[in-house]
Amino acid sequence: MGDRILGLIIFGLAIWYGWTAGSYEASFGDPLGPAAFPQMLSVPAALLSLFLIVRPDPDPSWPEHRRLLSQAATIAVLVAYAFFLEDLGFVLATTVAVIALSRLLGAGWLKSATSGVLMAVGLFVLFDTLLGLPLPLQPSFMG
């Protein structure tokens, strides 16, 4: 029953996400518009949620507390990342988020920090420079 309830919740969120994405506006000249990517994400989310509704796990089991805390911490990091992205700038926010997620997955501090910096700089170059999608480079209090 839990899978079906979760499937219904995800289905509702996917429909809402795709519907509200239609009102997104951007100040830059993206030919598809800012709604295209969220609407594309909402379709597979809705379809996969239907799988949970139609074919739930016959013998579900809850993960132990440590795994639940890790999942909650991951969600908290992702929400904080979205919340602080514009204030901290893309590079700093992404670096901190990747370090936090890497640590949650069990990586050491050096590997986490290295991957955080490389991912942040690499993604900034990819999106801002190569794809022409403007991202906030520096923290808002510096500009």
PDB file of N, CA and C in Angstrom, residues 14 17-18 21 24 33-43:
ATOM      1  N   ALA A  14       4.455  15.373 -10.160  1.00  0.00           N
ATOM      2  CA  ALA A  14       4.929  15.445 -11.541  1.00  0.00           C
ATOM      3  C   ALA A  14       3.966  16.249 -12.407  1.00  0.00           C
ATOM      4  N   TYR A  17       4.335  19.882 -11.334  1.00  0.00           N
ATOM      5  CA  TYR A  17       5.629  20.391 -11.791  1.00  0.00           C
ATOM      6  C   TYR A  17       5.578  20.723 -13.281  1.00  0.00           C
ATOM      7  N   GLY A  18       5.036  19.816 -14.078  1.00  0.00           N
ATOM      8  CA  GLY A  18       4.926  20.067 -15.512  1.00  0.00           C
ATOM      9  C   GLY A  18       3.973  21.203 -15.830  1.00  0.00           C
ATOM     10  N   ALA A  21       5.509  24.630 -14.796  1.00  0.00           N
ATOM     11  CA  ALA A  21       6.674  24.976 -15.614  1.00  0.00           C
ATOM     12  C   ALA A  21       6.269  25.800 -16.827  1.00  0.00           C
ATOM     13  N   TYR A  24       7.053  29.571 -16.586  1.00  0.00           N
ATOM     14  CA  TYR A  24       8.421  30.055 -16.377  1.00  0.00           C
ATOM     15  C   TYR A  24       8.803  31.030 -17.476  1.00  0.00           C
ATOM     16  N   GLY A  33      12.857  27.801 -24.508  1.00  0.00           N
ATOM     17  CA  GLY A  33      12.205  28.418 -23.363  1.00  0.00           C
ATOM     18  C   GLY A  33      12.541  27.674 -22.085  1.00  0.00           C
ATOM     19  N   PRO A  34      12.357  28.331 -20.956  1.00  0.00           N
ATOM     20  CA  PRO A  34      12.736  27.717 -19.681  1.00  0.00           C
ATOM     21  C   PRO A  34      11.814  26.593 -19.244  1.00  0.00           C
ATOM     22  N   ALA A  35      10.655  26.450 -19.860  1.00  0.00           N
ATOM     23  CA  ALA A  35       9.703  25.422 -19.446  1.00  0.00           C
ATOM     24  C   ALA A  35      10.013  24.053 -20.031  1.00  0.00           C
ATOM     25  N   ALA A  36      10.820  23.997 -21.079  1.00  0.00           N
ATOM     26  CA  ALA A  36      11.032  22.735 -21.795  1.00  0.00           C
ATOM     27  C   ALA A  36      11.637  21.647 -20.897  1.00  0.00           C
ATOM     28  N   PHE A  37      12.709  21.954 -20.197  1.00  0.00           N
ATOM     29  CA  PHE A  37      13.382  20.927 -19.394  1.00  0.00           C
ATOM     30  C   PHE A  37      12.502  20.430 -18.246  1.00  0.00           C
ATOM     31  N   PRO A  38      11.886  21.313 -17.444  1.00  0.00           N
ATOM     32  CA  PRO A  38      11.011  20.798 -16.388  1.00  0.00           C
ATOM     33  C   PRO A  38       9.833  19.990 -16.930  1.00  0.00           C
ATOM     34  N   GLN A  39       9.275  20.403 -18.050  1.00  0.00           N
ATOM     35  CA  GLN A  39       8.162  19.648 -18.611  1.00  0.00           C
ATOM     36  C   GLN A  39       8.629  18.287 -19.112  1.00  0.00           C
ATOM     37  N   MET A  40       9.841  18.228 -19.674  1.00  0.00           N
ATOM     38  CA  MET A  40      10.382  16.933 -20.108  1.00  0.00           C
ATOM     39  C   MET A  40      10.640  16.024 -18.910  1.00  0.00           C
ATOM     40  N   LEU A  41      11.053  16.585 -17.784  1.00  0.00           N
ATOM     41  CA  LEU A  41      11.279  15.776 -16.580  1.00  0.00           C
ATOM     42  C   LEU A  41       9.979  15.269 -15.980  1.00  0.00           C
ATOM     43  N   SER A  42       8.926  16.050 -16.100  1.00  0.00           N
ATOM     44  CA  SER A  42       7.662  15.649 -15.472  1.00  0.00           C
ATOM     45  C   SER A  42       7.038  14.431 -16.154  1.00  0.00           C
ATOM     46  N   VAL A  43       7.290  14.239 -17.435  1.00  0.00           N
ATOM     47  CA  VAL A  43       6.691  13.111 -18.158  1.00  0.00           C
ATOM     48  C   VAL A  43       7.218  11.765 -17.644  1.00  0.00           C
TER      49      VAL A  43
END
